[in-house]
Short mmCIF file of C-alpha atoms in Angstrom, two decimals:
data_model
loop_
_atom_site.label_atom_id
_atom_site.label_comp_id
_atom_site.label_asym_id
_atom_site.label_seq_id
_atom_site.Cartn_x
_atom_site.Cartn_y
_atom_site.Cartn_z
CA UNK A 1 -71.79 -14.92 -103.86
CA UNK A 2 -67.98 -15.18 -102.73
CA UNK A 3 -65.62 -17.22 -104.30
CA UNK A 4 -64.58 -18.63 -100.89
CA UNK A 5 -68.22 -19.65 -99.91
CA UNK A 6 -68.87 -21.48 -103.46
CA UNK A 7 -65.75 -23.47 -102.47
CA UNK A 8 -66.89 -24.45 -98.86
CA UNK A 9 -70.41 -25.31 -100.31
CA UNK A 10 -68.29 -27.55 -103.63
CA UNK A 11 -66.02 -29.08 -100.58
CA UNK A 12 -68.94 -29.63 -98.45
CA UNK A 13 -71.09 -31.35 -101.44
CA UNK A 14 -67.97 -33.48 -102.42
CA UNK A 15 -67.60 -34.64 -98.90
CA UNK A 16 -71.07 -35.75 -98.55
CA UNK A 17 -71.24 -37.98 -101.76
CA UNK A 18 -67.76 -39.27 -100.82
CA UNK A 19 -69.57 -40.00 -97.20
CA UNK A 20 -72.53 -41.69 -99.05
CA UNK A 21 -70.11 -44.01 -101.19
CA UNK A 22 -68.59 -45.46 -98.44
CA UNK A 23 -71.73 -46.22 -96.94
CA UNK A 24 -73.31 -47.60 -100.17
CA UNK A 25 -69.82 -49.69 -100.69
CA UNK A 26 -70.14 -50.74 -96.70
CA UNK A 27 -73.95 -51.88 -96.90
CA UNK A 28 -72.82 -54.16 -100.02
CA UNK A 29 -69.58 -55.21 -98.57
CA UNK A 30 -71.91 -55.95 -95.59
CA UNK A 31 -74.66 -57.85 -97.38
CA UNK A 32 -72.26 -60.14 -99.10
CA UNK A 33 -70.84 -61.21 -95.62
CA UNK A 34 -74.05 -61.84 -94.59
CA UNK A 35 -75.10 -63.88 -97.57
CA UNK A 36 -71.34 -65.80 -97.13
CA UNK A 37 -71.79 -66.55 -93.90
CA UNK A 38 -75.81 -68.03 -94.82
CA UNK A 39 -74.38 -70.03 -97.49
CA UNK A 40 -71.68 -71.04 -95.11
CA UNK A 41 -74.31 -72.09 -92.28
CA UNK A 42 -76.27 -74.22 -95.15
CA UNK A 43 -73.60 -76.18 -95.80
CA UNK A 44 -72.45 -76.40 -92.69
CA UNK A 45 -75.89 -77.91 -91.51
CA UNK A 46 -76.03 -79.82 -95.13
CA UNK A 47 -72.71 -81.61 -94.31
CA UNK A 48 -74.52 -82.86 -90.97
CA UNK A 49 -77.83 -83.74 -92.12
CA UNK A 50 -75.28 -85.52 -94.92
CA UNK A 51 -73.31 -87.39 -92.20
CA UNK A 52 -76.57 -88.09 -90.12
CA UNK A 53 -78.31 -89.42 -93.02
CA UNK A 54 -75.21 -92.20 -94.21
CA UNK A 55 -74.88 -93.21 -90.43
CA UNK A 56 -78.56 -93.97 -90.89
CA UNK A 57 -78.96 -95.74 -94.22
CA UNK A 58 -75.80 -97.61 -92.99
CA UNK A 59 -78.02 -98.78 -90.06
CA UNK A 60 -81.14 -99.47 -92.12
CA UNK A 61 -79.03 -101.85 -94.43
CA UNK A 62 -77.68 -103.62 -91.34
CA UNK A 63 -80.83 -104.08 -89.82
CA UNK A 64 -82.49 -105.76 -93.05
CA UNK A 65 -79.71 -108.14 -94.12
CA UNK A 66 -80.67 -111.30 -94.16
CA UNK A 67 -79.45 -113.64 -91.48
CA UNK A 68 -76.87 -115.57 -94.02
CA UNK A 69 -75.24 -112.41 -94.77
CA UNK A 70 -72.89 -110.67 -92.11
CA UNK A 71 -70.35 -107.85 -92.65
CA UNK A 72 -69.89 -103.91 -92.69
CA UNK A 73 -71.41 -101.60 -95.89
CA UNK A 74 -70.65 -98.19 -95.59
CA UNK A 75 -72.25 -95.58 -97.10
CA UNK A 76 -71.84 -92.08 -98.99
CA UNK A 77 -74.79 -90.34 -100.37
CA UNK A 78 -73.48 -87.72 -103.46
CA UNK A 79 -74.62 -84.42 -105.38
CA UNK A 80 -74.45 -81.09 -104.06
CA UNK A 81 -77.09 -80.74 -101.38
CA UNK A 82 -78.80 -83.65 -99.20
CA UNK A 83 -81.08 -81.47 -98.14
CA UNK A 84 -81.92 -80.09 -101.72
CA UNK A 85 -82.64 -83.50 -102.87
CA UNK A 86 -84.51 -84.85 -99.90
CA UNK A 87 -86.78 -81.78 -100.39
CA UNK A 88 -87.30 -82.74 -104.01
CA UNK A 89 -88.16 -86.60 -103.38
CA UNK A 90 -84.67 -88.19 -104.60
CA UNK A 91 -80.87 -88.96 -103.83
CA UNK A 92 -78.98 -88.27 -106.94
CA UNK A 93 -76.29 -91.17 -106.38
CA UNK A 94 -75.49 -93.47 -103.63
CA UNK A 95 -73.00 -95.96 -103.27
CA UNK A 96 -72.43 -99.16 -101.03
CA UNK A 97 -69.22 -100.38 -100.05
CA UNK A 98 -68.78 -103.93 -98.68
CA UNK A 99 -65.17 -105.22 -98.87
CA UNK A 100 -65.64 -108.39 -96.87
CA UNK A 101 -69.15 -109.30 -97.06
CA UNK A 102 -69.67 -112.83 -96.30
CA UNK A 103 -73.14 -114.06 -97.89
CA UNK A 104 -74.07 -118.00 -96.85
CA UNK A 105 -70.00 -118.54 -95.40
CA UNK A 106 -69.04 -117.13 -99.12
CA UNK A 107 -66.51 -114.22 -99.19
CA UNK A 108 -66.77 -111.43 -101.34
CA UNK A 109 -66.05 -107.74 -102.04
CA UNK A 110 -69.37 -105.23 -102.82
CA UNK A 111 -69.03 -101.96 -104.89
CA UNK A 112 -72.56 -101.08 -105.71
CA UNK A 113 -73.92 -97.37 -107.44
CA UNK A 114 -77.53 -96.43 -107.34
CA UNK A 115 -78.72 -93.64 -108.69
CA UNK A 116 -82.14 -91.54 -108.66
CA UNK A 117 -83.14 -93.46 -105.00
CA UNK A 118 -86.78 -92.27 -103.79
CA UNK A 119 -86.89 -90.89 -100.27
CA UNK A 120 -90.28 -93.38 -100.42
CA UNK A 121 -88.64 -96.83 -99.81
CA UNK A 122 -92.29 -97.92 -101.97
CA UNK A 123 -91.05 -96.42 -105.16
CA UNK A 124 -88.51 -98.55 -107.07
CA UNK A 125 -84.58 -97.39 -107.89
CA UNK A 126 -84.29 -95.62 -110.79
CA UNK A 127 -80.94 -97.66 -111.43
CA UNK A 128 -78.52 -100.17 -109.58
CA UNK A 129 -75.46 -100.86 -110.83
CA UNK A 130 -71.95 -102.79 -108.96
CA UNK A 131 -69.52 -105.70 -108.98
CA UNK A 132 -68.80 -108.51 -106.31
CA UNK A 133 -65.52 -109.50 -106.77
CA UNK A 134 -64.80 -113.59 -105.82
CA UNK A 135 -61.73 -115.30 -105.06
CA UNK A 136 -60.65 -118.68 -106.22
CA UNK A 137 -61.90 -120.34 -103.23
CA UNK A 138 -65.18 -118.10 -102.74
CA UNK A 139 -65.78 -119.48 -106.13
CA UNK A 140 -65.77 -123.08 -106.21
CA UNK A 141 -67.39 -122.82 -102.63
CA UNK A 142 -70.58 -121.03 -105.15
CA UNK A 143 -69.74 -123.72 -107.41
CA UNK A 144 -70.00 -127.13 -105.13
CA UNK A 145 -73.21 -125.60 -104.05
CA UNK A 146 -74.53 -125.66 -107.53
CA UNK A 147 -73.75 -128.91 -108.45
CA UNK A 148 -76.20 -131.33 -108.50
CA UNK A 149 -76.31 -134.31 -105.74
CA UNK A 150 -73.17 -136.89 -106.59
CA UNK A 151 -72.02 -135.01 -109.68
CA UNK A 152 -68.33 -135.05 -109.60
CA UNK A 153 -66.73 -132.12 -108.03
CA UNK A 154 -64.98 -129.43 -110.58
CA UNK A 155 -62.07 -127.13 -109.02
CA UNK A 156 -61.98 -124.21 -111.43
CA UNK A 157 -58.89 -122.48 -111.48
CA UNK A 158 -58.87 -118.94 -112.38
CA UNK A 159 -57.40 -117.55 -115.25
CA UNK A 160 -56.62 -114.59 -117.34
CA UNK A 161 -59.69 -114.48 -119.31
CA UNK A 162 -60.41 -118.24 -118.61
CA UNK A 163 -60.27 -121.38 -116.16
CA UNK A 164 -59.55 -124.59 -116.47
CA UNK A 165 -60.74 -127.89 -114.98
CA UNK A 166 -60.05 -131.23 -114.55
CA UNK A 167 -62.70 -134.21 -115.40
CA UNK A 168 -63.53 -137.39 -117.11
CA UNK A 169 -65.57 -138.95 -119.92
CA UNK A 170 -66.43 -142.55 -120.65
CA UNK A 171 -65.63 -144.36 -123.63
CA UNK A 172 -65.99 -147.85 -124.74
CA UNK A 173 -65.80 -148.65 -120.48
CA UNK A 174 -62.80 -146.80 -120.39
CA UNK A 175 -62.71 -143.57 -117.69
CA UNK A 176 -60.35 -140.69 -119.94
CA UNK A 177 -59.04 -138.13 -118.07
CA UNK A 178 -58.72 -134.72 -119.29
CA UNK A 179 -58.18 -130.92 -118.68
CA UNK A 180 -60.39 -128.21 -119.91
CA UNK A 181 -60.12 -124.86 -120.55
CA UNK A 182 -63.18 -122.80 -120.74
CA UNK A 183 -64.87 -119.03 -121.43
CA UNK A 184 -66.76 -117.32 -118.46
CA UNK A 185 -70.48 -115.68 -119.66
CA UNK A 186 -72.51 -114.18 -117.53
CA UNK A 187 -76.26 -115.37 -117.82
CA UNK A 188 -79.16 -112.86 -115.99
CA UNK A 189 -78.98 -115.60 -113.02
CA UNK A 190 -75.87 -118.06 -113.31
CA UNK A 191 -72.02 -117.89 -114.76
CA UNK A 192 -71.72 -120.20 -117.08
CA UNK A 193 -68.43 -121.54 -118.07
CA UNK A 194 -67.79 -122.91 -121.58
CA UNK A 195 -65.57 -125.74 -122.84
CA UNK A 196 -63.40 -124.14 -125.22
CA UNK A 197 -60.03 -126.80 -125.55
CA UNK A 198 -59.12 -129.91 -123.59
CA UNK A 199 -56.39 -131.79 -123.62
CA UNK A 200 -55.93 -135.25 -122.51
CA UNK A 201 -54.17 -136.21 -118.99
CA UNK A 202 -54.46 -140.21 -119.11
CA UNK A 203 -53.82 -142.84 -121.77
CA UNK A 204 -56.43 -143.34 -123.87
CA UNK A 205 -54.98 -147.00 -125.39
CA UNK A 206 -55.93 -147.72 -128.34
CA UNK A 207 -58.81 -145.01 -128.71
CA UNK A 208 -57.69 -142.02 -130.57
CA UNK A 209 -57.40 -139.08 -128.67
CA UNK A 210 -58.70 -136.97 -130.85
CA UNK A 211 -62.46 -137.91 -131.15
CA UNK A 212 -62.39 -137.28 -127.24
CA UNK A 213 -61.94 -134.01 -127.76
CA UNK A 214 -65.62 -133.42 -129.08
CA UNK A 215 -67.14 -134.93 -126.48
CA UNK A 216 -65.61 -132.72 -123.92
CA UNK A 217 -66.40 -129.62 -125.83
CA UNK A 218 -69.68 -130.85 -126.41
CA UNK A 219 -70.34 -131.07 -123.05
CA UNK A 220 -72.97 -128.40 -121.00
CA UNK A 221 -71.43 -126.23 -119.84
CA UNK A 222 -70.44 -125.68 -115.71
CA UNK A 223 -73.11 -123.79 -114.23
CA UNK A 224 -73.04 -121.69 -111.33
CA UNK A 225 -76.09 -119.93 -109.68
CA UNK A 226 -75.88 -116.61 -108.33
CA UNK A 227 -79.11 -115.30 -108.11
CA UNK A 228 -79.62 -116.96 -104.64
CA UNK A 229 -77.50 -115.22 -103.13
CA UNK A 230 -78.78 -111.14 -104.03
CA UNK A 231 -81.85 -109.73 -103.82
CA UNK A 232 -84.44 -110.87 -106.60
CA UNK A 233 -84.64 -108.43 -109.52
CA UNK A 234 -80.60 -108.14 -109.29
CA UNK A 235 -79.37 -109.32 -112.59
CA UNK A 236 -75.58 -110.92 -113.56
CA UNK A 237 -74.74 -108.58 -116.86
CA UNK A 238 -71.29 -109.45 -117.04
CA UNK A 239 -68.04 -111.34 -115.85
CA UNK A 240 -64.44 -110.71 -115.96
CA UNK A 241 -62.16 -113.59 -114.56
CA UNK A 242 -58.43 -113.04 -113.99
CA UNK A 243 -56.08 -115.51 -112.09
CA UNK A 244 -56.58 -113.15 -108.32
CA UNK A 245 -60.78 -112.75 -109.28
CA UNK A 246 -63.64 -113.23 -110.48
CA UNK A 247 -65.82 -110.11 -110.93
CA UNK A 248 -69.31 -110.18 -111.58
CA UNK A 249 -70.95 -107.46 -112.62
CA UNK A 250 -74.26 -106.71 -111.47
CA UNK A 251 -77.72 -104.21 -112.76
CA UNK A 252 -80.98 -103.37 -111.59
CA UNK A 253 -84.02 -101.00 -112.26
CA UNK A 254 -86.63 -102.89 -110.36
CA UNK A 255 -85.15 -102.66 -106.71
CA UNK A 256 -86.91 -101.33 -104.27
CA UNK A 257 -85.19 -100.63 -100.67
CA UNK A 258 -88.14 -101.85 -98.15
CA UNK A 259 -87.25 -105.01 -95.93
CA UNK A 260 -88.76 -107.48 -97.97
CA UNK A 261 -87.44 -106.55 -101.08
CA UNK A 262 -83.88 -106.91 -99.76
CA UNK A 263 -84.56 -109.84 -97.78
CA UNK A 264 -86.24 -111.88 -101.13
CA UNK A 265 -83.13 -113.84 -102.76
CA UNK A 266 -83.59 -114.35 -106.66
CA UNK A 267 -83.66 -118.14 -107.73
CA UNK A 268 -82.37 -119.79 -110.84
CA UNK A 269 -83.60 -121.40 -113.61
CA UNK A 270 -83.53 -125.08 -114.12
CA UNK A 271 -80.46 -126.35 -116.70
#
């Protein structure tokens, strides 16, 4: 055998596996464009079944408000794939937005998370949690409606960690004015607000100011229900006041999202 013809055969071979390289590195190069553009399409189609699926629990919420409450809620629906976790029986995290909700003429802002929500409306929420922020105004509108028949009316104003209030207290016949201060708690269905100082406003005469004082911060304290006005099993686990808001924070693992359950109010207990 020639040297020249073990050359051609060497150039020949070398040329052929070069050949087959390419190809291999152009079916892979190929594949993974294929695979991109799948992955691509999914979420593609997962960002519309997404969109189609928000549009539509916006429109289920609408549709079972109750009459008293009116305003928009939008709605985003989180996690990685909605149609992963429709397939396996759950949304991972949705959240509510209401920034002008108006429940019985009240006012309020809605920010509410729930998280592990059943495709089957019959299975409960794994966990709700939110706030409804109040105004000044929303708030002593909750609070006249609370009151009992002919009590005498008590205009909180809101303040940094506190409000204050005017009233009176009888002693010996004579009507004392005075001005309270008092802590915000947050009961499972009511805020309750606190005495925690007073000072007197009008002369007390010859009665010493000072044992007035114990009767105003022994006094109940100002009550106001909240469970009326959200769906029963919601529960009040917290309240931060400042003088723009009140914010009530709110928690739930016993919701359910069928008609009735968001159409039942919660009621308060007596006291």
């Amino acid at each position: 055998m020639d040297r020249d013809g073990a050359l051609d055969r060497d150039t020949r071979t070398g040329r052929g596996a070069a050949t087959r390289r390419r190809r291999g590195l152009s079916g892979f190069i190929l594949a993974t464009i294929v695979v991109l553009g799948l992955v691509a399409a999914f979420f593609i189609a997962d960002a519309g079944v997404r969109n189609y699926a928000e549009n539509r629990a916006k429109s289920e919420i609408a549709a079972h408000l109750p009459d008293s409450v009116t305003g928009d809620v939008s709605v985003s629906i989180g996690g990685l794939s909605v149609i992963a976790q429709y397939l396996m029986g759950s949304f991972d995290r949705v959240t509510l937005v209401a920034p002008a909700l108006t429940v019985n003429g009240v006012p309020a802002s809605v920010h509410l998370v729930a998280t592990d929500v059943p495709v089957d409306q019959a299975k409960k929420v794994g966990d709700v949690r939110g706030t409804v922020d109040l105004d000044q105004a929303a708030l002593n509108t909750l609070l006249a409606a609370a009151l009992p028949q002919g009590a005498p009316a008590a205009n909180l104003v809101l303040g940094d960690g506190t409000v204050q209030y005017e009233g009176n207290v009888s002693v010996f016949g004579l009507n004392i004015g005075y001005q309270a201060t008092a802590t915000p708690t947050a009961a499972a269905d009511s805020l309750l607000f606190t005495p925690s100082g007073a000072q007197i406003t009008t002369g007390a005469g010859s009665i010493d100011a000072t044992a007035i004082l114990p009767l105003v911060l022994g006094q109940q304290p100002i009550r106001v229900c909240v469970a009326e006005y959200l769906p029963e099993g919601v529960n009040l686990a917290g309240v931060d006041v400042t003088p723009g808001r009140a914010r009530i924070t709110l928690e739930s693992s016993t919701l359910m999202l069928t008609a009735q359950s968001l159409t039942t109010l919660g009621t308060c207990s007596a006291g």
